[in-house]
Amino acid sequence: MKPLKIYFQLILLSTLFLVACSKENIEELPRLEGKIKSITHETSARTGLKPIGLGVMMQAFYWDVPSGGTWWNTVKGKVQSWSDVGIDAIWLPPASKAQNGAFSMGYDPFDYYDLGEYNQMGSVETRFGSKTELIDLINASHSAQLSVIADIVINHNSGGASEANPITGTNTWTSFTPLSGKFNRTYDDFHPNSNHSSDSGYFGGFPDLCHHQINVQNWLWKDTESVAKYYKDVIGFDGWRFDYVKGFEPWVVKDWITEVGGFSVGEYWDSNVNTLDWWTTQSQASAFDFACYYKMNEAFDGNNLNKLNDDMLWKRNASKAVTFVTNHDTDEIFSGKMLAYAYILTHEGYPTIFYRDYEEWLDKERLNNLIWIHNNLAGGTTNILYTDTDEYIAKRNGYNNAGLVVYINNSNYWQERWIETNWSNTTIKDYTGFSNWEPTTQSGNWVKIQAPPKSYSVWAPK
């Protein structure tokens, strides 16, 4: 969700250069069966879906998508094409009715069971559409073999009525009687209450749910009619993106997963890799790799690729790292964004593509090419071969495939470098199509490769 403080903005117009790069040089690549990586995430419980983590996740929204109840249908029209290029899951915005009704992005939740069917908070539909349209979207996604990840906001609520609160001695906005008739709440379900004064943190002054209260646990994940079980078993969601997990202890996510299963990733907004590693261990969920995100910004926008040597969650535990270049909270255009995508789509972790980058801002064919490379060549462990301020070269060692070598060049001219590969006496090629070289590795595995200015190349056996 949007942080209250102003997040850093990295606004440069050089993205126009990236978009303008020629599509014609990108070779039409074959579709390979058996897309294999060294790291996989949980397989969906629903048959016929791609295992989450073998491909690429699509964040299927951005902040302030068009209102008017059209978004679910907009996304439904894209899921088959996304699946065709190698996406394996889509992440949707919070689907339930929130305080701002038809204008809300969902991060101020009021009625978890109103997915666009009750006339409350000023509208029947949510900003994104009706319950029927949401289910149609999920069904279309499943038909396209895509899993669907729900955005879960359980740190706080909004839209409650004022009530006398004997704990605080004042009136608080903590009386929730939603029209769905489910998960009614009072002051005792929020902090402070008779059981628990506080947890990890409040957000924005909203009433802060107390997950130690049995009523809250039962309605959120434990009971047969809980939010978690309703979303999974009735609506059809396959996994969870937990919003603002700094606001409550990691055992909450762990208990949710234990109860209902499904791929899970938390938004722990922190650049400290030790903290991210701690949270994933305690919650037994994945986390967005904010350590990687900040280092990429320093590397590509700060023009120092040596920053890619620094520690990141994917280097600690790739099976729990969800990497990304930007999202609905950051939503920025910055110099080197395509280079950042070349980085996450050739390295370990589960990469995410932002809707506007794919559909509006960047070169879709170049992103499709990188998705293909990720799904077919980017297997095995990673070794960094060379870095300086302008150049970065790393190899993936292969896992039931040959692996690859990625060469990222942030300078203004072509670069060449000798590197040691895993291939002896083997002809290799650049699978981006930017270089027409097809060199043969020496018997000692050494070969010279090149990369174009402000761009990248990806090498593997021909």
mmCIF file of N, CA and C in Angstrom, residues 31 35 50 54-57 80-89 146 350 358 368 371-372 374-376:
data_model
loop_
_atom_site.group_PDB
_atom_site.id
_atom_site.type_symbol
_atom_site.label_atom_id
_atom_site.label_comp_id
_atom_site.label_asym_id
_atom_site.label_seq_id
_atom_site.Cartn_x
_atom_site.Cartn_y
_atom_site.Cartn_z
ATOM 1 N N ARG A 31 8.916 -21.853 -28.481
ATOM 2 C CA ARG A 31 8.360 -22.203 -27.183
ATOM 3 C C ARG A 31 8.921 -23.567 -26.788
ATOM 4 N N LYS A 35 9.359 -25.981 -18.843
ATOM 5 C CA LYS A 35 10.099 -24.810 -18.388
ATOM 6 C C LYS A 35 10.615 -25.066 -16.980
ATOM 7 N N LYS A 50 -0.378 -23.818 -13.893
ATOM 8 C CA LYS A 50 1.079 -23.835 -13.848
ATOM 9 C C LYS A 50 1.543 -23.740 -12.397
ATOM 10 N N LEU A 54 7.502 -21.143 -11.356
ATOM 11 C CA LEU A 54 8.268 -21.598 -12.516
ATOM 12 C C LEU A 54 8.309 -20.530 -13.596
ATOM 13 N N GLY A 55 7.327 -19.679 -13.612
ATOM 14 C CA GLY A 55 7.275 -18.614 -14.596
ATOM 15 C C GLY A 55 7.502 -17.259 -13.963
ATOM 16 N N VAL A 56 6.618 -16.337 -14.277
ATOM 17 C CA VAL A 56 6.746 -14.950 -13.841
ATOM 18 C C VAL A 56 5.381 -14.476 -13.355
ATOM 19 N N MET A 57 5.366 -13.703 -12.271
ATOM 20 C CA MET A 57 4.114 -13.141 -11.769
ATOM 21 C C MET A 57 3.833 -11.802 -12.444
ATOM 22 N N GLN A 80 -5.131 -14.659 -21.115
ATOM 23 C CA GLN A 80 -4.650 -15.700 -22.031
ATOM 24 C C GLN A 80 -3.351 -15.276 -22.706
ATOM 25 N N SER A 81 -3.262 -14.023 -23.134
ATOM 26 C CA SER A 81 -2.025 -13.561 -23.775
ATOM 27 C C SER A 81 -0.869 -13.546 -22.785
ATOM 28 N N TRP A 82 -1.133 -13.217 -21.542
ATOM 29 C CA TRP A 82 -0.075 -13.254 -20.528
ATOM 30 C C TRP A 82 0.404 -14.687 -20.316
ATOM 31 N N SER A 83 -0.539 -15.608 -20.230
ATOM 32 C CA SER A 83 -0.155 -17.008 -20.052
ATOM 33 C C SER A 83 0.668 -17.513 -21.231
ATOM 34 N N ASP A 84 0.281 -17.096 -22.428
ATOM 35 C CA ASP A 84 0.976 -17.557 -23.630
ATOM 36 C C ASP A 84 2.453 -17.167 -23.638
ATOM 37 N N VAL A 85 2.806 -16.052 -23.008
ATOM 38 C CA VAL A 85 4.205 -15.614 -23.040
ATOM 39 C C VAL A 85 4.986 -16.087 -21.821
ATOM 40 N N GLY A 86 4.336 -16.779 -20.869
ATOM 41 C CA GLY A 86 5.075 -17.371 -19.771
ATOM 42 C C GLY A 86 4.741 -16.876 -18.382
ATOM 43 N N ILE A 87 3.712 -16.044 -18.237
ATOM 44 C CA ILE A 87 3.241 -15.660 -16.912
ATOM 45 C C ILE A 87 2.590 -16.876 -16.267
ATOM 46 N N ASP A 88 2.802 -17.088 -14.950
ATOM 47 C CA ASP A 88 2.169 -18.236 -14.297
ATOM 48 C C ASP A 88 1.164 -17.839 -13.214
ATOM 49 N N ALA A 89 1.151 -16.553 -12.810
ATOM 50 C CA ALA A 89 0.207 -16.116 -11.786
ATOM 51 C C ALA A 89 -0.051 -14.623 -11.943
ATOM 52 N N LEU A 146 -3.483 -19.937 -15.263
ATOM 53 C CA LEU A 146 -2.882 -18.972 -14.356
ATOM 54 C C LEU A 146 -3.474 -19.096 -12.965
ATOM 55 N N TYR A 350 11.700 -15.297 -7.669
ATOM 56 C CA TYR A 350 10.461 -15.344 -8.448
ATOM 57 C C TYR A 350 10.159 -13.920 -8.906
ATOM 58 N N TYR A 358 4.597 -3.378 -18.478
ATOM 59 C CA TYR A 358 4.355 -4.327 -19.555
ATOM 60 C C TYR A 358 3.383 -3.786 -20.596
ATOM 61 N N ASN A 368 8.776 -9.764 -23.274
ATOM 62 C CA ASN A 368 8.426 -11.137 -23.640
ATOM 63 C C ASN A 368 9.663 -11.983 -23.883
ATOM 64 N N ILE A 371 11.092 -12.834 -20.527
ATOM 65 C CA ILE A 371 10.279 -13.856 -19.870
ATOM 66 C C ILE A 371 10.621 -15.230 -20.435
ATOM 67 N N TRP A 372 10.756 -15.309 -21.767
ATOM 68 C CA TRP A 372 11.130 -16.590 -22.386
ATOM 69 C C TRP A 372 12.501 -17.043 -21.881
ATOM 70 N N HIS A 374 13.932 -16.265 -19.071
ATOM 71 C CA HIS A 374 13.786 -16.686 -17.670
ATOM 72 C C HIS A 374 13.240 -18.100 -17.573
ATOM 73 N N ASN A 375 12.196 -18.386 -18.318
ATOM 74 C CA ASN A 375 11.509 -19.664 -18.183
ATOM 75 C C ASN A 375 12.260 -20.827 -18.811
ATOM 76 N N ASN A 376 13.165 -20.546 -19.754
ATOM 77 C CA ASN A 376 13.807 -21.625 -20.503
ATOM 78 C C ASN A 376 15.305 -21.757 -20.290
#
